[in-house]
Short mmCIF file of C-alpha atoms in Angstrom, two decimals:
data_model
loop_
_atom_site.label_atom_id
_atom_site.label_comp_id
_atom_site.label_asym_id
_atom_site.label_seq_id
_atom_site.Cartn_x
_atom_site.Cartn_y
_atom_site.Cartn_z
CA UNK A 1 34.67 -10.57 -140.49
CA UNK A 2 33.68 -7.56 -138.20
CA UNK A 3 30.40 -5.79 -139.01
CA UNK A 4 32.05 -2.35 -140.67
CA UNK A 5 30.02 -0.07 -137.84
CA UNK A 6 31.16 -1.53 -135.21
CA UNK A 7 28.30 -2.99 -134.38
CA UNK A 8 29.02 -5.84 -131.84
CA UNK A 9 28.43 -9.64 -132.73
CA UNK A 10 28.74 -10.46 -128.92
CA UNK A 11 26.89 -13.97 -128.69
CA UNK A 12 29.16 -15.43 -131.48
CA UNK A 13 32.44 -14.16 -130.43
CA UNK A 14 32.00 -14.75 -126.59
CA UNK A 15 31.13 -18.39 -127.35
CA UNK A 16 34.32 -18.58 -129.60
CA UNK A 17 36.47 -17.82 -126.82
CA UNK A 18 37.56 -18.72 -123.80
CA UNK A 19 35.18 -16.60 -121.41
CA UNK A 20 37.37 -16.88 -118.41
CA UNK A 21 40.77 -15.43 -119.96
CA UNK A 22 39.08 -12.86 -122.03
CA UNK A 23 37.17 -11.57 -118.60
CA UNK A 24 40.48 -11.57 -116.76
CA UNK A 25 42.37 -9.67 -119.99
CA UNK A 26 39.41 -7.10 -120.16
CA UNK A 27 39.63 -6.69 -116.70
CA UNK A 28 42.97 -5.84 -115.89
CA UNK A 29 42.86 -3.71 -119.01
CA UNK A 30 39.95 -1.63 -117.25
CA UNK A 31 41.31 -1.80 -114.18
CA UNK A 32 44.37 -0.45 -115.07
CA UNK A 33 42.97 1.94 -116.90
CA UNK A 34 41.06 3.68 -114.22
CA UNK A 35 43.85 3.72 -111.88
CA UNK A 36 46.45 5.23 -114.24
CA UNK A 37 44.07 7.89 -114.79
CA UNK A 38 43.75 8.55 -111.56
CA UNK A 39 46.78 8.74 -110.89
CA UNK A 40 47.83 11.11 -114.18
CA UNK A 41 44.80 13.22 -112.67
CA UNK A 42 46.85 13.76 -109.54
CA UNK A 43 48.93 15.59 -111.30
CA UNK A 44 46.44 18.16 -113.59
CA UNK A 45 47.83 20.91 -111.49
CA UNK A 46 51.37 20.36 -110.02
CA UNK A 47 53.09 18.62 -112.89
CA UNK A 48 57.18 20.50 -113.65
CA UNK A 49 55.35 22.70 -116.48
CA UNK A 50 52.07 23.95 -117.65
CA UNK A 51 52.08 22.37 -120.58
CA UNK A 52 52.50 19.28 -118.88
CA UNK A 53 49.90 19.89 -116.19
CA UNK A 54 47.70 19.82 -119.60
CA UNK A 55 48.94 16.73 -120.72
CA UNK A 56 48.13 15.26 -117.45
CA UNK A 57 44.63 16.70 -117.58
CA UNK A 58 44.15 15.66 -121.15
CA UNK A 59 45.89 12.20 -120.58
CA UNK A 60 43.50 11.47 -117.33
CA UNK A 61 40.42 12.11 -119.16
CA UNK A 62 41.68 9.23 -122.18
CA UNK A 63 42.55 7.01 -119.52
CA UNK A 64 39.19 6.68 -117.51
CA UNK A 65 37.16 7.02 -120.98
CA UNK A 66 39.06 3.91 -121.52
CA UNK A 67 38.31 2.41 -118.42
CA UNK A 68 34.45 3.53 -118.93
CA UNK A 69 34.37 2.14 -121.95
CA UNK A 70 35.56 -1.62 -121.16
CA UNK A 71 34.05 -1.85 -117.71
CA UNK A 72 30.36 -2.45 -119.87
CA UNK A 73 32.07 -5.47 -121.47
CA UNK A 74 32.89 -7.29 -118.23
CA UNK A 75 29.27 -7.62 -117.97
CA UNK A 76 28.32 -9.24 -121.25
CA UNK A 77 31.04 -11.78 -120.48
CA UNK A 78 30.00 -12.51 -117.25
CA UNK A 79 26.83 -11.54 -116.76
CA UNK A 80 26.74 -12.64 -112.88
CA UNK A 81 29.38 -11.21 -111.86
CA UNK A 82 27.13 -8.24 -110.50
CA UNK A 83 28.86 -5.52 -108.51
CA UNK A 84 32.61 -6.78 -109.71
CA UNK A 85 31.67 -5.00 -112.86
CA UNK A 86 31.05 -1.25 -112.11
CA UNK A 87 34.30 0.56 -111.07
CA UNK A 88 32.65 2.52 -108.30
CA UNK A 89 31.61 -1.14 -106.23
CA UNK A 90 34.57 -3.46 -107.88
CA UNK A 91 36.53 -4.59 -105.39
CA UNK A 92 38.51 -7.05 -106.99
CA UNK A 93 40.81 -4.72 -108.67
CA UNK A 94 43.64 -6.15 -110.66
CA UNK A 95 45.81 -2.77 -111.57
CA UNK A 96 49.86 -2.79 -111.23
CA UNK A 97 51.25 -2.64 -107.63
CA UNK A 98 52.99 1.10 -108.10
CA UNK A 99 49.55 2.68 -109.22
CA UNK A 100 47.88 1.44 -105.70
CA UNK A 101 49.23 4.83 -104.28
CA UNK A 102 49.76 8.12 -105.65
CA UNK A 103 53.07 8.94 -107.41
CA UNK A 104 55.73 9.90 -105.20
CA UNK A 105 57.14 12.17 -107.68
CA UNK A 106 57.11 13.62 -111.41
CA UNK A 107 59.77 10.71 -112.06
CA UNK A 108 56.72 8.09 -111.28
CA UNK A 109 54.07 9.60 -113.42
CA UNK A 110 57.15 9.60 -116.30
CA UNK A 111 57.83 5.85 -115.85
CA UNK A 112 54.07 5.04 -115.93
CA UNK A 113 53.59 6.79 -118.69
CA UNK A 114 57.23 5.01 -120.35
CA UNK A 115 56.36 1.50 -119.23
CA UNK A 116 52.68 1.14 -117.86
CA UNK A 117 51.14 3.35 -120.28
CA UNK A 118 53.10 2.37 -123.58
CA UNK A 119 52.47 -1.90 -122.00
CA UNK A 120 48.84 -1.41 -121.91
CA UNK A 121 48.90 0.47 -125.35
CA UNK A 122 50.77 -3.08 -127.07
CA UNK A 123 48.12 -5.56 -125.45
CA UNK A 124 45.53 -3.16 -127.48
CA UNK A 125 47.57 -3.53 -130.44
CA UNK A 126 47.43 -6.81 -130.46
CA UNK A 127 43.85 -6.95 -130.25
CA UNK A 128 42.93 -4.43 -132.67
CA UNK A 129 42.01 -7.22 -135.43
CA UNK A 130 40.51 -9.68 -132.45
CA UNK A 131 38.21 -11.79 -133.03
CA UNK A 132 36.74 -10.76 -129.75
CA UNK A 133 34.58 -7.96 -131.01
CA UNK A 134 34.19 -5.83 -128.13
CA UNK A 135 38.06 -5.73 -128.02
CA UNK A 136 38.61 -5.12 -131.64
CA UNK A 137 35.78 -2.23 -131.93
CA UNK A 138 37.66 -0.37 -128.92
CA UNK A 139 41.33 -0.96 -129.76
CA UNK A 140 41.29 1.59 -132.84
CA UNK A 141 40.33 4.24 -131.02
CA UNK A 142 42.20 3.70 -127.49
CA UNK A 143 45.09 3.41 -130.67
CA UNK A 144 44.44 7.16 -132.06
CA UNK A 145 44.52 8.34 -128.59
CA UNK A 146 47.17 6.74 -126.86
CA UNK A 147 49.80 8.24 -129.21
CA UNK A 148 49.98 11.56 -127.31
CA UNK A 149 50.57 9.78 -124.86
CA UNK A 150 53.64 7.96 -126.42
CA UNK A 151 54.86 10.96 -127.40
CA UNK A 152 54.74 12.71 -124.22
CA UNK A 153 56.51 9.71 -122.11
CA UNK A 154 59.32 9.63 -124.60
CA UNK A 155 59.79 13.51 -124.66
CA UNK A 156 59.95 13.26 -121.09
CA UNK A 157 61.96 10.52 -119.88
CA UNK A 158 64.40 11.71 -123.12
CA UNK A 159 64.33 15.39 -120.73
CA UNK A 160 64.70 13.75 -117.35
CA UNK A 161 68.06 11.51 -118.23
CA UNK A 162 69.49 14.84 -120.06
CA UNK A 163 68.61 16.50 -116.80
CA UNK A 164 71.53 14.52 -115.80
CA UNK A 165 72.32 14.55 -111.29
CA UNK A 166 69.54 13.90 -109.47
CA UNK A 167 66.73 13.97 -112.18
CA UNK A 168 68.47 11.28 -113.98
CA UNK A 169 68.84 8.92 -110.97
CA UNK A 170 65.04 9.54 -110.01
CA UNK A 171 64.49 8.48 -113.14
CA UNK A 172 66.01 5.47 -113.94
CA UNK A 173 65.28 4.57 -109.95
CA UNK A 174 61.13 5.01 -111.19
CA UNK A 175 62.02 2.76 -114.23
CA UNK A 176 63.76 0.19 -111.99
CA UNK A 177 60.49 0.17 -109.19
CA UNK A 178 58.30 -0.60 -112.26
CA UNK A 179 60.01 -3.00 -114.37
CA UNK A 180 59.83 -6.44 -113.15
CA UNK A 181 56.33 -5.99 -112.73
CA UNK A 182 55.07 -4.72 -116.26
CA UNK A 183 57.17 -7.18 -117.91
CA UNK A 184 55.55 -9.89 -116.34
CA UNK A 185 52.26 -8.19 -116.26
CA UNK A 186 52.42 -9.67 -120.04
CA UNK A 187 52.03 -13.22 -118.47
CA UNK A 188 53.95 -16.07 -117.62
CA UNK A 189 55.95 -18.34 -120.54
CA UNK A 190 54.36 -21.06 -121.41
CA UNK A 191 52.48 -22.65 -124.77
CA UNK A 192 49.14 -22.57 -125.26
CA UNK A 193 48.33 -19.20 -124.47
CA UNK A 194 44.53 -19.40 -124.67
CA UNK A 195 44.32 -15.60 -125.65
CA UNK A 196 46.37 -16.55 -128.60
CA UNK A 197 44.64 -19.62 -129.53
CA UNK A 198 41.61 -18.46 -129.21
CA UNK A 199 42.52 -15.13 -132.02
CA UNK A 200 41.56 -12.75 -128.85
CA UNK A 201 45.04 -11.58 -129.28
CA UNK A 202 47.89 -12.06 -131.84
CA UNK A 203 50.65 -12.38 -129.59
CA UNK A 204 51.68 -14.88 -126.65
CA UNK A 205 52.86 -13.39 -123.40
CA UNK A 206 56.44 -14.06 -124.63
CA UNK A 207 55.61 -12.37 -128.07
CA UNK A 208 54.06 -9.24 -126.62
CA UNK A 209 57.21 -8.98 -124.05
CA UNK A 210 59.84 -8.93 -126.95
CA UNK A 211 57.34 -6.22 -128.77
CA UNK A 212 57.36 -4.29 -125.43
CA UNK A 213 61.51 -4.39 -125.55
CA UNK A 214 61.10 -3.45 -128.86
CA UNK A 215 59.28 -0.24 -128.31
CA UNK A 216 61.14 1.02 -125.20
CA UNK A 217 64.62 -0.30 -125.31
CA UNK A 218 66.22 2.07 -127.95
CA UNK A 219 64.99 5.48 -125.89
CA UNK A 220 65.72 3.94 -122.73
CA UNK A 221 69.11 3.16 -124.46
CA UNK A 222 69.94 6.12 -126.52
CA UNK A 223 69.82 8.09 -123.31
CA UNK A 224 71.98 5.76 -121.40
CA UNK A 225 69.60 4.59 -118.56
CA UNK A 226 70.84 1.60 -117.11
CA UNK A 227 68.05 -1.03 -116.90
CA UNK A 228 68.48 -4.91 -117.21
CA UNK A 229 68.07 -4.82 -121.04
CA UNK A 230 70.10 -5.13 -123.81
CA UNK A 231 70.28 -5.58 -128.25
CA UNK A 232 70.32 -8.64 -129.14
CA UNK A 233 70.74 -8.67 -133.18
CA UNK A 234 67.42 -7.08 -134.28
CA UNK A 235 65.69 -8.00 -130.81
CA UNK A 236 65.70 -6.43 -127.35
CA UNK A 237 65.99 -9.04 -124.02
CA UNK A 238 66.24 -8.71 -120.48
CA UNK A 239 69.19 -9.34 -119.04
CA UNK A 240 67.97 -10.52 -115.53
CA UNK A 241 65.00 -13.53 -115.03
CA UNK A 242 62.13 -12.24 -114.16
CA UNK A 243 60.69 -12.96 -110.72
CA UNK A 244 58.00 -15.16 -111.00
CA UNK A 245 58.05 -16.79 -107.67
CA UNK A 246 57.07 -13.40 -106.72
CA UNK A 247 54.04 -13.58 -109.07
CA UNK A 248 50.32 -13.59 -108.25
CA UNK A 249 48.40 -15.32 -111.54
CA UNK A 250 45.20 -13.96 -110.02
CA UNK A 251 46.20 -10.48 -109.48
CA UNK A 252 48.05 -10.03 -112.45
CA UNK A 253 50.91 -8.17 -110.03
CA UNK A 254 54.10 -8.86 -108.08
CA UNK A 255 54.28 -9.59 -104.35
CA UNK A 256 56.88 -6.87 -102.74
CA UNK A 257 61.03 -8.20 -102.89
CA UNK A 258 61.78 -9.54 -99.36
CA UNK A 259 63.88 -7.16 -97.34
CA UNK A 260 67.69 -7.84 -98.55
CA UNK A 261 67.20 -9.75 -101.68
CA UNK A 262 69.67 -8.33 -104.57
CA UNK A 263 66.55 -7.28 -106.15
CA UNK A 264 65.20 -5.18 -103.78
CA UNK A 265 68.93 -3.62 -102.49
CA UNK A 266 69.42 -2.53 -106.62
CA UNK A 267 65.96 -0.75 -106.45
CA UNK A 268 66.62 1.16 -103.52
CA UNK B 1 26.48 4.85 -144.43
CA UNK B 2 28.16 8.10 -145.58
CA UNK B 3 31.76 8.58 -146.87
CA UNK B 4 34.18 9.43 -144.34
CA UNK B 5 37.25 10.36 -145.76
CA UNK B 6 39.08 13.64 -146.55
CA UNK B 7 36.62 16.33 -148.15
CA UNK B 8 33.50 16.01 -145.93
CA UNK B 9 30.97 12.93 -145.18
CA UNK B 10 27.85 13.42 -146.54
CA UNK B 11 24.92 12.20 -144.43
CA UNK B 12 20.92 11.17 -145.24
CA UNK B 13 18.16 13.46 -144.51
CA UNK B 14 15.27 11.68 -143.58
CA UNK B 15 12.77 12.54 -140.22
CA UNK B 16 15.43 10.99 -137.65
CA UNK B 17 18.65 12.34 -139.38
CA UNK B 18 17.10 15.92 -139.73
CA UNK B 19 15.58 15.67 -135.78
CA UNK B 20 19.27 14.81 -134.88
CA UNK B 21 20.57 18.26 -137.34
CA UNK B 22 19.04 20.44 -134.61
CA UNK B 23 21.32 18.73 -131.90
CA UNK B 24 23.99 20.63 -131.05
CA UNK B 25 27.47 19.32 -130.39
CA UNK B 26 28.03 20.97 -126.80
CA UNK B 27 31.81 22.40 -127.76
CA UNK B 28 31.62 23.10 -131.07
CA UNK B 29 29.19 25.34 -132.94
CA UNK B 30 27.45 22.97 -135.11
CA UNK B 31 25.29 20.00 -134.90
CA UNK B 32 26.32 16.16 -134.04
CA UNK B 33 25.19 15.09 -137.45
CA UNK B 34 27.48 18.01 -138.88
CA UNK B 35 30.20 16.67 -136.64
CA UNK B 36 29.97 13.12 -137.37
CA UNK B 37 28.84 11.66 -134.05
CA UNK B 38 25.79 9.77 -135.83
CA UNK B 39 26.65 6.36 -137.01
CA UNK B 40 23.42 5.25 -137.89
CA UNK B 41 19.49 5.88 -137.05
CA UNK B 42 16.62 3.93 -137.44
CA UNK B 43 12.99 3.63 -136.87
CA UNK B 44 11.12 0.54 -136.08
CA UNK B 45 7.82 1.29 -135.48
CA UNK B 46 7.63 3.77 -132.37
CA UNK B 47 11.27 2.52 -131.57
CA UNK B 48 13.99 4.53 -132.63
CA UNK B 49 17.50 3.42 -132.78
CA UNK B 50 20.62 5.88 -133.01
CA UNK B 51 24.33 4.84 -132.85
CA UNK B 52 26.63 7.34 -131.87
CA UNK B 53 30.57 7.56 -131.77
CA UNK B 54 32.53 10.61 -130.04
CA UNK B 55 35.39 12.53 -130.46
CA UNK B 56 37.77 11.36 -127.57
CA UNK B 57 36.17 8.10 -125.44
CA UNK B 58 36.91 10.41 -122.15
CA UNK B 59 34.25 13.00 -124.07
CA UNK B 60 32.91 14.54 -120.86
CA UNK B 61 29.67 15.82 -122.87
CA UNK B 62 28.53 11.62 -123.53
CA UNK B 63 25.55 11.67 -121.53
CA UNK B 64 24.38 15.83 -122.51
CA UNK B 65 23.86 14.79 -125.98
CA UNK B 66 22.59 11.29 -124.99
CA UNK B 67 19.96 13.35 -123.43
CA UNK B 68 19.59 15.86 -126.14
CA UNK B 69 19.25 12.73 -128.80
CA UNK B 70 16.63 11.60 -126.65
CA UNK B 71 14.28 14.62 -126.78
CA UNK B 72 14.91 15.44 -129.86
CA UNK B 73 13.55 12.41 -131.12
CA UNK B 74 11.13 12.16 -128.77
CA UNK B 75 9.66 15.16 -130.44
CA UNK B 76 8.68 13.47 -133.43
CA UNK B 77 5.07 12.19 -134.11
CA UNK B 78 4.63 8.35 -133.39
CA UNK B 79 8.44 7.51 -131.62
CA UNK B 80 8.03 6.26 -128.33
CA UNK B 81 11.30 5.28 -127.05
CA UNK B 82 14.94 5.77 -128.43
CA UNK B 83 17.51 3.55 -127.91
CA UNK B 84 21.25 4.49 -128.17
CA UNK B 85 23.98 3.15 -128.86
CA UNK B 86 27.73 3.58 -128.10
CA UNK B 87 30.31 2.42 -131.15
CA UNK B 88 34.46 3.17 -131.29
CA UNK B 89 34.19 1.70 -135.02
CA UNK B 90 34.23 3.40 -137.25
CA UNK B 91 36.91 5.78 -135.35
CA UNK B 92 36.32 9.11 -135.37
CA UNK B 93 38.42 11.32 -137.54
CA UNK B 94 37.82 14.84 -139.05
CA UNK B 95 37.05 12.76 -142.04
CA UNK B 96 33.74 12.34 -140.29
CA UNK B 97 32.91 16.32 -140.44
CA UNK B 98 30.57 17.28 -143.49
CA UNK B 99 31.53 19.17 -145.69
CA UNK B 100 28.97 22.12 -144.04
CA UNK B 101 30.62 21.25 -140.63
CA UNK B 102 34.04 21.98 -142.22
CA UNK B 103 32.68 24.77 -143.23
CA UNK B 104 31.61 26.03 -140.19
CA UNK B 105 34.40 25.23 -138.46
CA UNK B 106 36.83 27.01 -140.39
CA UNK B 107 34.77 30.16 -140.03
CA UNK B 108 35.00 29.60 -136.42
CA UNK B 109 38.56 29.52 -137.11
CA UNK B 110 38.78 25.87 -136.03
CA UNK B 111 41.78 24.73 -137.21
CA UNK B 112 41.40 21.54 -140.02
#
C-alpha cells in the first residue's frame, strides 16, 4: 500500500521490479514528454486561433512539467547512468519519429495531440495504482492535467474533418504519418510482459493497444476519417499488421517505409 | 494531515507552519499554506523538512517559492538547513485551499 502523501518508498519498489524495463518505460515517457512540448510550444503564437495559441502555450508548459518531473526518477533507478539522465545532456533520446522535427502544419500538432498525446496519457493510466511508486505518485496528477488536453485534440480533429477539402485530407494524411508508429510504440505482442508482471503497469502491450482503439476509434469514426481501424463487437482493431520488421526495440520508434512499399505510397 | 475536501483544509499552526503563512504564493494573493502547497513540515533538530505539491507540475514559480521556503525558515531560531521536497500525491485540487484562502480568493474575485 502507497504511503497516503506521496511520500516515495523507492528502495522497496525498485527492488520489486525489473530495473531495466521500468528505466526504459520512464524514459520514453520523459522523453516524449519533453519533445511534445516542444513541439506544442512551437506553436504558442501561430496556432489557426487565439484560443488555441493558448492551448498550445498552456499545453507546452504540462508537457515539459511532465518531462521535469520524471527525468529525477531515471536517476534513482539507475543511479550511473550520469549525464543520460538530465534532458539538457541526454543524448539517448527515445521520443516518436514525427516529434524529431517541428510540425509541418496545424494538422501535425492535431494528430499529436489525437494519437501521441492521448497514447502517452493511457500508459499513465495504467500506472496510476503501480506498484512502482514514483510512477503511481505522478500518474494522478499528469491524469488531472492531461484532460484539457483530450478535450482539445478531440474538438479539433472533430473541426478539421468537418472542415471537409483540403483540411480534412491534411488531416487524416497527419493521422496516417503517425499511426503505425504509436500503435506499436505500446510494444511488441508477446507474454510475459515484465511491466505487467512485475504490477508496474496493469496492462500488456496488447492490452493497452485495444484500450488505445478504444479511446480514439469512435471520434476518428464518427467523423468518417479513413484509418486502418474498425468495430469489432464491443472492441476496436486494426485492420492492417503492424510493421514490426520496421521496429527498433531500443528506440522505442519505427525505421522510415522503404521508398515504394504500399505503406509508404498510402501515406503520401 | 489536514482535510482536503470541499469546504476548506484546515492546516496546523506550529513555528514551521506559521514561518511558511508569511510565504506568498507568487500568482495568487495569499500564502502557500493558504493555498495548499504544504504537504507536510517538520523539524528535526536544526533540520527542517517541508513537502510541497503545486498547482500544475509545469508551475513556472517551483523554484521562487523553493527559495522563499528556504528563507523563511531559515529565519527561525535554531534551523540550520531545510530540506524540500517535491510530492504529486496527494493531487492538488481546490479542495486543498483553506477555508481563509477561499475566502480570499473569492474577494479577489477568483472564481471557485
Amino acid at each position: 500500500m502507497r504511503p497516503e502523501s506521496g511520500e516515495t518508498t523507492m528502495s522497496e519498489t525498485i527492488e520489486a521490479t525489473p530495473t531495466k524495463a521500468t528505466y526504459a518505460l520512464m524514459a520514453r515517457l520523459a522523453d516524449n514528454k519533453f519533445f511534445l512540448g516542444r513541439r506544442y510550444a512551437e506553436w504558442c503564437s501561430s496556432a489557426p486561433t487565439l484560443e488555441s495559441s493558448v492551448a498550445a502555450a498552456a499545453m507546452a508548459q504540462d508537457e515539459l512539467g511532465h518531462a521535469r518531473a520524471i527525468y529525477p526518477v531515471l536517476k534513482t533507478l539507475v543511479p550511473d547512468a550520469g549525464t543520460e539522465t538530465d534532458p539538457e545532456t541526454r543524448t539517448a533520446f527515445t521520443a516518436f519519429s514525427c516529434l524529431d522535427a517541428p510540425f509541418g502544419g496545424w494538422e501535425d500538432f492535431v494528430a499529436a495531440n489525437v494519437l501521441i498525446d492521448n497514447a502517452l496519457t493511457l500508459v499513465f493510466e495504467s500506472g496510476k495504482d503501480s506498484r512502482f511508486e514514483p510512477l503511481a505518485g505522478r500518474s494522478r496528477k499528469v491524469l488531472q492535467e492531461e484532460r484539457m488536453h483530450a478535450q482539445h485534440g478531440d474538438g479539433w480533429v472533430r473541426r478539421m474533418a468537418r472542415e471537409g477539402g483540403a483540411a480534412r485530407e491534411a488531416m487524416q494524411a497527419a493521422l496516417l504519418r503517425m499511426w503505425d508508429e504509436v500503435l506499436c510504440w505500446f510494444g511488441p505482442s508477446g507474454a510475459n510482459d515484465p511491466l505487467k508482471t512485475a504490477g508496474v503497469l496493469d496492462a500488456s502491450p496488447d492490452e493497452l493497444r485495444a484500450r488505445f482503439l478504444m479511446i480514439v476509434g469512435p471520434t476518428l469514426s464518427t467523423v468518417g476519417l479513413k484509418l486502418p481501424l474498425r468495430r469489432a463487437g464491443d472492441r476496436w482493431e486494426s485492420t492492417e499488421p503492424l510493421p514490426w520488421d520496421r521496429w527498433d526495440a531500443a528506440s522505442y520508434r519505427l525505421a522510415p517505409a522503404k521508398p515504394g512499399s504500399a505503406k509508404r505510397r498510402r501515406k503520401e | 494531515m489536514a482535510a482536503s475536501v470541499g469546504i476548506g483544509a484546515e492546516y496546523p499552526h506550529d513555528e514551521l507552519w506559521d514561518a511558511l503563512r508569511a510565504v506568498p504564493d507568487p500568482e495568487m494573493a495569499i500564502s502557500i499554506v493558504d493555498m495548499g502547497l504544504v504537504v507536510k513540515a517538520e523539524r528535526a533538530d536544526t533540520t527542517c523538512t517541508v513537502t510541497l505539491t503545486y498547482t500544475a507540475m509545469g508551475c513556472p514559480a517551483m523554484e521562487m517559492i523553493e527559495e522563499d521556503v528556504r528563507a523563511a525558515l531559515l529565519a527561525l531560531p535554531g534551523i540550520g538547513e531545510v530540506v524540500i521536497e517535491t510530492v504529486w500525491q496527494p493531487v492538488w485540487t481546490k479542495g486543498r485551499l483553506s477555508a481563509e484562502g477561499r475566502d480570499a480568493l473569492m474577494l479577489q474575485g477568483v472564481a471557485l
